[in-house]
Amino acid sequence: MSIKGVKWGYLPILFLVSMLYTAGCSPESTSPVSTSYHNLASHYNGYFYARESIRGIENQIRESIENDYDRILPLFPAIDTTLAKSYEDQIEESIKMASLAIQRHPNSKWEDDSYLLVGLARQYSLDYPNAITTYKYINTNSEDDDTKHRALIYLMKAFTDYGELSNAVAVSDYLKKEPLNEDNMKLLYLYRAYYYQVTGDLDNMLTNLVNAAPILSNKDGKGRLYFIIGQNYQELGFEAEAYNYYKKCISTNPEYELDFHARLKMAQVTQLGKNSDIRNARKLFKKLLDDKKNLEFRDKIFYEMAEFEMRNRNMDLAVQYYNSSIRESTNNRKVKGQSYLRLGEINYDSLRDFRTAKLYYDSTISTLPKDVEGYEAIANRQKVLADFVANLTIIEVNDSLLTLSKMDTGALRKYLTEFVETKRAQEEEKEKNRRTSSSTSVNNSVFNTSVSTGTSSWYFDNLTAVAIGETEFRRVWGDLKLEDNWRRSVKESQVSINNPAAIQGGPEDIIAPSEIEVTSVKDEVSRLVATVPYDSASRSKALEEIEDAYYNLGNIYHFNLEEEPNAAESFETLLSRFEETEYQAEVMYLLYLIYGELNPDRALYYRTKILNDHPNTTYAKLVINPNYTKESSEAAEKLKVLYDEAYGYYGTGDFVNARRLISAALTEYDDLQISTRFKLLEVLITGKTEDINQYQYELGEFIKANPDSDLREYAEELLAASREFQDKMLRARGVKFIEYFEQEHFVILAYPSSRRLTNSISETIETFNKKNYPNQELKYSNLILNSDTHITMITQFPGAKSSLLYYEKFTLDPEVAEALPLKEMEVFTITKDNFSIFYQTKELNGYLTFFKDHY
C-alpha cells in the first residue's frame, strides 16, 4: 500500500533522514553531518556572495588608477573618499553577506575567511579603526595559522594606509619569525614593498619586489610588477637590470599601454657603449613611431627621442624632436608642457637666450599640470624671466620713443609710411615662405630668427614694444585721434591692435605681423605715432622708467640669472646715464662686489667712490667691514634686551635709570635702526617729566628726523592725541561749573561706547546695590553723552558725603573690579546743577578737572 507513490515500508527511513538533516542544521552541532552542511551552506551562500562583491570592489579600485609612467607606478591604488563612496552599496552588501555566513554558520571552516572579508570591506571603505580591530580579532581567535598570517598581513597594510607606520613595522618584524605559506609570503613581500614605497625607501622596496618576483603569477599582475622593478632599477642607476625587467614585462604580454611604455623605457636604458648601440636605439624609436597602434603616443615617443639625443649631447636634433612632440600633442598636457620646459631650459641654461626662454616658460606654465614635481621652481623661473623681458622691453621701447620724439609730426608720418609699406611687403613674403616650409625644418625650431618675437632693438620692428608703448600712451593721454596739435584734442578714437605678448605658447605659436588686422597704412601709422611722447612730462616719465628698468635688470642679471658681466654692464649704464640716480650708493656697492673677481682695479675704483661719495651709508660700512651686517645683527639682539630693560624702568616710573640705559645705547649704537626706539622712548619720558609743549616739540623733531621709520606713524598719532588733549583742556577752562555742593548728587560712570558695557554695568550696579544698599531705593539710567562716550547715572543721593561714600565703595569693591574694566572708565560724583551743564557742554575732561579739585 502507498500514499502518492510512496510505499509504507520507506516511511520510517525517510523520517529518519529528515530527523538527521534537521539535527545537522543546528548551528551548535559539531557532528560530521552538521559540519558538512554548514561548510557547504556558508561557502556557497554568504561567503561566496561577499567574496564576489569584494572582488568587484577591487576591480573598481584597480580601474580607478591613473598611471603616470614618468614616475614609479604605485603598487596599490590610493583610495580617497570620492572613490570609496562610489562603491558604498557594495561595501554594505559585502559586510551583510559575510556577517550572515558568520552568524548562521559559526562552526564552518569559512567563518575566519568571512571575517577577513569584513576587514577588507572596512579597509576599502576607509574605516581603518574597525578594519584593524577585525584583523586583530582574527589573529587572536582563529585556530588556522594561515588565516592568522593573512589577517596580520592585511593588518600591516591597514596600518600603512592609516599612517601608523611604526605599527606596520612591528607587524612585519613579527611575521619574519613565522612560517608562511607561499601565497602569504608573496603577499607579505608585496605589502612590505608597498610600505617602503610609501616611506620613499627605494632600496628596500626593490629588495622585496625582487623576492616576490619568482613566486608571482600572471593573475598577480606580474607584468606590471616587472615594470615597477625596472623603474626602481632605473631610478637607482642600474640601467642594465632595468632593461632586463622591462624585457620581462613585455614577455608577459601585458596590456598595450604598459607594453608600449616598457618598450619606451627599454630605449631609455639601452647601453650606449658603441655607435651601433645608438643606432639600435634610434631604430627602436623609429619602429615605435611607425607602429600605427602608437598614434596616440607619438608626442611621448618624440619627447623620449629628444631626451635620448640630449643624453648624447646632440642638442640640435633634440630641439627638433621637442618641437615635434609639441606639434604631435593632442590631449597629453603633461608631455607637451615638459617639451616646452625642456626648450625653455635649453635656451636658459645652454644658449643663455633669456627672451626666447621666457616664451617657452610662459607656454610651460600655461600647459603643464600644477601637480608636476618641481612646478613651483618652474613658476619662479618663469616669473624671473617675465620680469627680465619686461624691463628689457621698457628700455628698448622708451629709448626708441624718445628718439622719435625729436622728429616733428609731419616728418615722422612720412618716414613711418615708407617704413610700414616696406615692412608689410617683407612680412607678406615671410608669411608665404612660412606656410610653405616643412613642419620639420630646423628653421621652424627654437633657432629660427625669422619670426619676430619682440626682440628687435628698433621700436617698430618690435611688436611687443609697440603694444606696450600704445598702452602707456592711452593710459596717460586717453584715446586721442592723431592729428596736428593732437594734445589739444579730447575726441574719442577706437584703436585696436593685437598684442603678440599676450599669446600663450612657444615662438612657433606667435602671430606673424602680417596677420595683425589693420584697415590701412594710414591707420597703422597713426597708431604708431600716437605712442610717441612729445611733451616734457611724458619724456621725464619715460626716463624714470628707463632708470628703474636698468636697476631691475642689473639685479635680475646678478641675483637670478648669475650673469655677472651683463649685470655690470646694466649697472654701469645706469650710473652713466643717470648720474643723480637714487640707486647710486647701492649700485656702486654691487659693482664693487661684481668686479671683485672680474676686475679688481674696477672694484677698487668703486670702493673709493663709495667711501668718498657715500661715507655714512651702510654700504660704506660694509666696504670697510664685510662682517658689518652680521655684527649689526648681533648688536641689534643686545639692544633688544637693553630696550626691554629701559622700557621696564619707564613703565614703573623710574625715569632716571631709563634715561641712563637710553644714553648708553645711543652712544654705542646710534647708527642701528633699532636705536630709533630708544629715541622715541626718550621723548615719552619727556612727556612724563616736562612741559607738554616741550613734549610736542620733541615729537615733531623725531618725526622730521625719521621720515622712513616704522615708528613715524605711531609718533604722529601721539602728537595728534597730545594736541587734541591740550585743545580740550583749553576749552574746558571756558566752562564754569557751580561750586555749590549742598544739593542732590549723582554718581556717574563714563565709558567708551565701542566697549558696549551697558548691560554689564547695569547687572553690576544691581548686584552691588542689593548687597550694600538693600534698604535704599537707588535708581540708575543709561545715557549717550556723545558718539564716543556713554554714561550710566545713579541717582537720589541727598548730598556730597553720601555720593562720595558710594563712589569709594563702588570703585574699591573687588567684585566690581572683576566685572568691569574700571581702568577704561571714569567714575565721579556730580551735583544736579552741574550735571545739566556737563550734559549740555559734553565737557567730560573739564568736569573731571573740577571733580579732582573740589572733591
Tab-separated table of N, CA and C in Angstrom, residues 578-665:
chain	number	residue	atom	x	y	z
A	578	PHE	N	72.315	108.189	-15.657
A	578	PHE	CA	71.555	108.876	-14.605
A	578	PHE	C	72.518	109.133	-13.433
A	579	GLU	N	73.256	110.221	-13.542
A	579	GLU	CA	74.322	110.500	-12.574
A	579	GLU	C	73.785	110.759	-11.171
A	580	GLU	N	72.545	111.243	-11.067
A	580	GLU	CA	71.966	111.553	-9.760
A	580	GLU	C	70.957	110.485	-9.320
A	581	THR	N	71.083	109.284	-9.834
A	581	THR	CA	70.109	108.242	-9.515
A	581	THR	C	70.049	107.952	-8.014
A	582	GLU	N	68.861	107.697	-7.535
A	582	GLU	CA	68.687	107.374	-6.123
A	582	GLU	C	69.322	106.034	-5.768
A	583	TYR	N	69.626	105.219	-6.790
A	583	TYR	CA	70.217	103.900	-6.548
A	583	TYR	C	71.745	103.949	-6.513
A	584	GLN	N	72.332	105.141	-6.547
A	584	GLN	CA	73.766	105.261	-6.772
A	584	GLN	C	74.604	104.482	-5.750
A	585	ALA	N	74.375	104.693	-4.467
A	585	ALA	CA	75.192	104.038	-3.439
A	585	ALA	C	75.064	102.515	-3.516
A	586	GLU	N	73.844	102.034	-3.639
A	586	GLU	CA	73.620	100.584	-3.699
A	586	GLU	C	74.260	99.976	-4.941
A	587	VAL	N	74.086	100.639	-6.097
A	587	VAL	CA	74.631	100.108	-7.347
A	587	VAL	C	76.159	100.112	-7.315
A	588	MET	N	76.742	101.153	-6.757
A	588	MET	CA	78.207	101.176	-6.630
A	588	MET	C	78.690	100.008	-5.775
A	589	TYR	N	77.967	99.714	-4.720
A	589	TYR	CA	78.364	98.591	-3.855
A	589	TYR	C	78.240	97.260	-4.595
A	590	LEU	N	77.167	97.092	-5.369
A	590	LEU	CA	77.003	95.857	-6.140
A	590	LEU	C	78.105	95.725	-7.193
A	591	LEU	N	78.467	96.831	-7.825
A	591	LEU	CA	79.568	96.798	-8.798
A	591	LEU	C	80.889	96.460	-8.115
A	592	TYR	N	81.079	96.959	-6.904
A	592	TYR	CA	82.271	96.628	-6.114
A	592	TYR	C	82.348	95.123	-5.881
A	593	LEU	N	81.217	94.503	-5.569
A	593	LEU	CA	81.190	93.054	-5.348
A	593	LEU	C	81.401	92.291	-6.654
A	594	ILE	N	80.716	92.716	-7.717
A	594	ILE	CA	80.806	92.016	-9.008
A	594	ILE	C	82.227	92.058	-9.555
A	595	TYR	N	82.855	93.236	-9.464
A	595	TYR	CA	84.194	93.394	-10.018
A	595	TYR	C	85.268	92.782	-9.117
A	596	GLY	N	84.884	92.330	-7.937
A	596	GLY	CA	85.851	91.719	-7.037
A	596	GLY	C	86.607	90.582	-7.690
A	597	GLU	N	85.920	89.808	-8.542
A	597	GLU	CA	86.553	88.696	-9.254
A	597	GLU	C	86.809	89.043	-10.716
A	598	LEU	N	85.949	89.860	-11.307
A	598	LEU	CA	86.087	90.150	-12.742
A	598	LEU	C	87.187	91.161	-13.036
A	599	ASN	N	87.280	92.190	-12.194
A	599	ASN	CA	88.202	93.289	-12.489
A	599	ASN	C	88.577	93.982	-11.173
A	600	PRO	N	89.630	93.515	-10.495
A	600	PRO	CA	89.997	94.076	-9.188
A	600	PRO	C	90.248	95.581	-9.212
A	601	ASP	N	90.838	96.094	-10.288
A	601	ASP	CA	91.094	97.539	-10.369
A	601	ASP	C	89.781	98.317	-10.364
A	602	ARG	N	88.789	97.801	-11.113
A	602	ARG	CA	87.482	98.461	-11.153
A	602	ARG	C	86.790	98.350	-9.786
A	603	ALA	N	86.986	97.251	-9.112
A	603	ALA	CA	86.416	97.089	-7.768
A	603	ALA	C	87.005	98.124	-6.818
A	604	LEU	N	88.322	98.350	-6.918
A	604	LEU	CA	88.968	99.358	-6.073
A	604	LEU	C	88.421	100.754	-6.370
A	605	TYR	N	88.158	101.030	-7.645
A	605	TYR	CA	87.592	102.327	-8.048
A	605	TYR	C	86.257	102.569	-7.340
A	606	TYR	N	85.385	101.557	-7.342
A	606	TYR	CA	84.064	101.744	-6.724
A	606	TYR	C	84.148	101.757	-5.202
A	607	ARG	N	85.128	101.075	-4.654
A	607	ARG	CA	85.337	101.149	-3.202
A	607	ARG	C	85.645	102.582	-2.798
A	608	THR	N	86.556	103.201	-3.538
A	608	THR	CA	86.929	104.588	-3.251
A	608	THR	C	85.748	105.531	-3.437
A	609	LYS	N	84.966	105.325	-4.510
A	609	LYS	CA	83.794	106.171	-4.777
A	609	LYS	C	82.777	106.085	-3.631
A	610	ILE	N	82.540	104.901	-3.121
A	610	ILE	CA	81.569	104.725	-2.037
A	610	ILE	C	82.033	105.452	-0.787
A	611	LEU	N	83.313	105.286	-0.434
A	611	LEU	CA	83.831	105.913	0.784
A	611	LEU	C	83.856	107.424	0.674
A	612	ASN	N	84.108	107.939	-0.529
A	612	ASN	CA	84.166	109.396	-0.714
A	612	ASN	C	82.791	110.023	-0.871
A	613	ASP	N	81.917	109.388	-1.678
A	613	ASP	CA	80.619	109.992	-2.015
A	613	ASP	C	79.506	109.601	-1.043
A	614	HIS	N	79.637	108.454	-0.401
A	614	HIS	CA	78.563	107.978	0.499
A	614	HIS	C	79.163	107.416	1.789
A	615	PRO	N	79.900	108.236	2.533
A	615	PRO	CA	80.637	107.730	3.699
A	615	PRO	C	79.765	107.280	4.867
A	616	ASN	N	78.547	107.795	4.966
A	616	ASN	CA	77.698	107.493	6.122
A	616	ASN	C	76.668	106.397	5.859
A	617	THR	N	76.773	105.760	4.703
A	617	THR	CA	75.791	104.724	4.360
A	617	THR	C	76.225	103.355	4.888
A	618	THR	N	75.268	102.459	4.919
A	618	THR	CA	75.554	101.070	5.285
A	618	THR	C	76.552	100.450	4.313
A	619	TYR	N	76.477	100.859	3.044
A	619	TYR	CA	77.374	100.292	2.030
A	619	TYR	C	78.825	100.650	2.327
A	620	ALA	N	79.066	101.877	2.791
A	620	ALA	CA	80.422	102.262	3.165
A	620	ALA	C	80.912	101.415	4.337
A	621	LYS	N	80.042	101.180	5.288
A	621	LYS	CA	80.424	100.344	6.435
A	621	LYS	C	80.714	98.910	6.002
A	622	LEU	N	79.965	98.410	5.013
A	622	LEU	CA	80.189	97.050	4.512
A	622	LEU	C	81.503	96.947	3.735
A	623	VAL	N	81.861	98.035	3.029
A	623	VAL	CA	83.128	98.029	2.303
A	623	VAL	C	84.299	97.956	3.286
A	624	ILE	N	84.194	98.694	4.369
A	624	ILE	CA	85.248	98.704	5.380
A	624	ILE	C	85.265	97.396	6.170
A	625	ASN	N	84.072	96.940	6.527
A	625	ASN	CA	83.954	95.740	7.346
A	625	ASN	C	82.905	94.801	6.735
A	626	PRO	N	83.316	93.777	5.981
A	626	PRO	CA	82.361	92.854	5.342
A	626	PRO	C	81.455	92.134	6.338
A	627	ASN	N	81.883	92.088	7.606
A	627	ASN	CA	81.064	91.421	8.629
A	627	ASN	C	80.120	92.395	9.326
A	628	TYR	N	79.996	93.597	8.752
A	628	TYR	CA	79.184	94.623	9.410
A	628	TYR	C	77.741	94.162	9.631
A	629	THR	N	77.149	93.522	8.610
A	629	THR	CA	75.758	93.078	8.725
A	629	THR	C	75.586	92.074	9.854
A	630	LYS	N	76.516	91.112	9.921
A	630	LYS	CA	76.444	90.095	10.972
A	630	LYS	C	76.619	90.732	12.345
A	631	GLU	N	77.622	91.602	12.455
A	631	GLU	CA	77.865	92.260	13.728
A	631	GLU	C	76.714	93.167	14.121
A	632	SER	N	76.101	93.802	13.128
A	632	SER	CA	74.940	94.655	13.405
A	632	SER	C	73.776	93.840	13.933
A	633	SER	N	73.594	92.649	13.368
A	633	SER	CA	72.514	91.775	13.820
A	633	SER	C	72.735	91.354	15.265
A	634	GLU	N	73.989	91.028	15.588
A	634	GLU	CA	74.298	90.644	16.970
A	634	GLU	C	74.085	91.824	17.910
A	635	ALA	N	74.516	93.009	17.468
A	635	ALA	CA	74.318	94.207	18.288
A	635	ALA	C	72.833	94.506	18.473
A	636	ALA	N	72.044	94.296	17.410
A	636	ALA	CA	70.598	94.542	17.486
A	636	ALA	C	69.943	93.633	18.522
A	637	GLU	N	70.419	92.387	18.617
A	637	GLU	CA	69.873	91.462	19.616
A	637	GLU	C	70.186	91.958	21.026
A	638	LYS	N	71.410	92.472	21.221
A	638	LYS	CA	71.765	93.017	22.534
A	638	LYS	C	70.899	94.228	22.855
A	639	LEU	N	70.671	95.064	21.831
A	639	LEU	CA	69.865	96.263	22.038
A	639	LEU	C	68.420	95.943	22.397
A	640	LYS	N	67.896	94.848	21.840
A	640	LYS	CA	66.528	94.458	22.176
A	640	LYS	C	66.403	94.179	23.672
A	641	VAL	N	67.394	93.481	24.225
A	641	VAL	CA	67.388	93.191	25.659
A	641	VAL	C	67.500	94.483	26.458
A	642	LEU	N	68.405	95.367	25.999
A	642	LEU	CA	68.607	96.642	26.675
A	642	LEU	C	67.347	97.503	26.622
A	643	TYR	N	66.658	97.464	25.479
A	643	TYR	CA	65.431	98.260	25.328
A	643	TYR	C	64.337	97.752	26.272
A	644	ASP	N	64.199	96.442	26.347
A	644	ASP	CA	63.186	95.868	27.252
A	644	ASP	C	63.444	96.314	28.693
A	645	GLU	N	64.718	96.359	29.065
A	645	GLU	CA	65.065	96.779	30.429
A	645	GLU	C	64.734	98.262	30.631
A	646	ALA	N	65.080	99.075	29.642
A	646	ALA	CA	64.806	100.513	29.748
A	646	ALA	C	63.309	100.776	29.794
A	647	TYR	N	62.558	100.065	28.969
A	647	TYR	CA	61.104	100.261	28.949
A	647	TYR	C	60.474	99.807	30.274
A	648	GLY	N	61.071	98.778	30.871
A	648	GLY	CA	60.583	98.331	32.178
A	648	GLY	C	60.730	99.434	33.225
A	649	TYR	N	61.873	100.112	33.208
A	649	TYR	CA	62.064	101.250	34.122
A	649	TYR	C	61.042	102.343	33.823
A	650	TYR	N	60.813	102.620	32.558
A	650	TYR	CA	59.838	103.646	32.167
A	650	TYR	C	58.446	103.287	32.686
A	651	GLY	N	58.079	102.022	32.556
A	651	GLY	CA	56.754	101.586	32.983
A	651	GLY	C	56.531	101.732	34.474
A	652	THR	N	57.611	101.590	35.258
A	652	THR	CA	57.483	101.718	36.720
A	652	THR	C	57.716	103.139	37.213
A	653	GLY	N	57.991	104.050	36.265
A	653	GLY	CA	58.207	105.440	36.642
A	653	GLY	C	59.621	105.766	37.059
A	654	ASP	N	60.546	104.819	36.890
A	654	ASP	CA	61.951	105.074	37.223
A	654	ASP	C	62.629	105.685	36.005
A	655	PHE	N	62.387	106.975	35.791
A	655	PHE	CA	62.857	107.635	34.576
A	655	PHE	C	64.369	107.871	34.584
A	656	VAL	N	64.975	107.923	35.775
A	656	VAL	CA	66.426	108.157	35.871
A	656	VAL	C	67.185	106.974	35.269
A	657	ASN	N	66.824	105.764	35.700
A	657	ASN	CA	67.505	104.574	35.170
A	657	ASN	C	67.146	104.324	33.709
A	658	ALA	N	65.926	104.666	33.335
A	658	ALA	CA	65.534	104.509	31.936
A	658	ALA	C	66.408	105.394	31.055
A	659	ARG	N	66.598	106.648	31.481
A	659	ARG	CA	67.432	107.579	30.696
A	659	ARG	C	68.901	107.131	30.672
A	660	ARG	N	69.362	106.524	31.764
A	660	ARG	CA	70.740	106.048	31.808
A	660	ARG	C	70.977	104.970	30.742
A	661	LEU	N	70.048	104.029	30.610
A	661	LEU	CA	70.188	102.961	29.626
A	661	LEU	C	70.032	103.498	28.208
A	662	ILE	N	69.130	104.456	28.019
A	662	ILE	CA	68.935	105.052	26.691
A	662	ILE	C	70.205	105.758	26.239
A	663	SER	N	70.816	106.508	27.152
A	663	SER	CA	72.043	107.237	26.814
A	663	SER	C	73.166	106.275	26.424
A	664	ALA	N	73.288	105.170	27.154
A	664	ALA	CA	74.331	104.187	26.851
A	664	ALA	C	74.104	103.547	25.486
A	665	ALA	N	72.853	103.237	25.179
A	665	ALA	CA	72.531	102.591	23.897
A	665	ALA	C	72.795	103.523	22.729
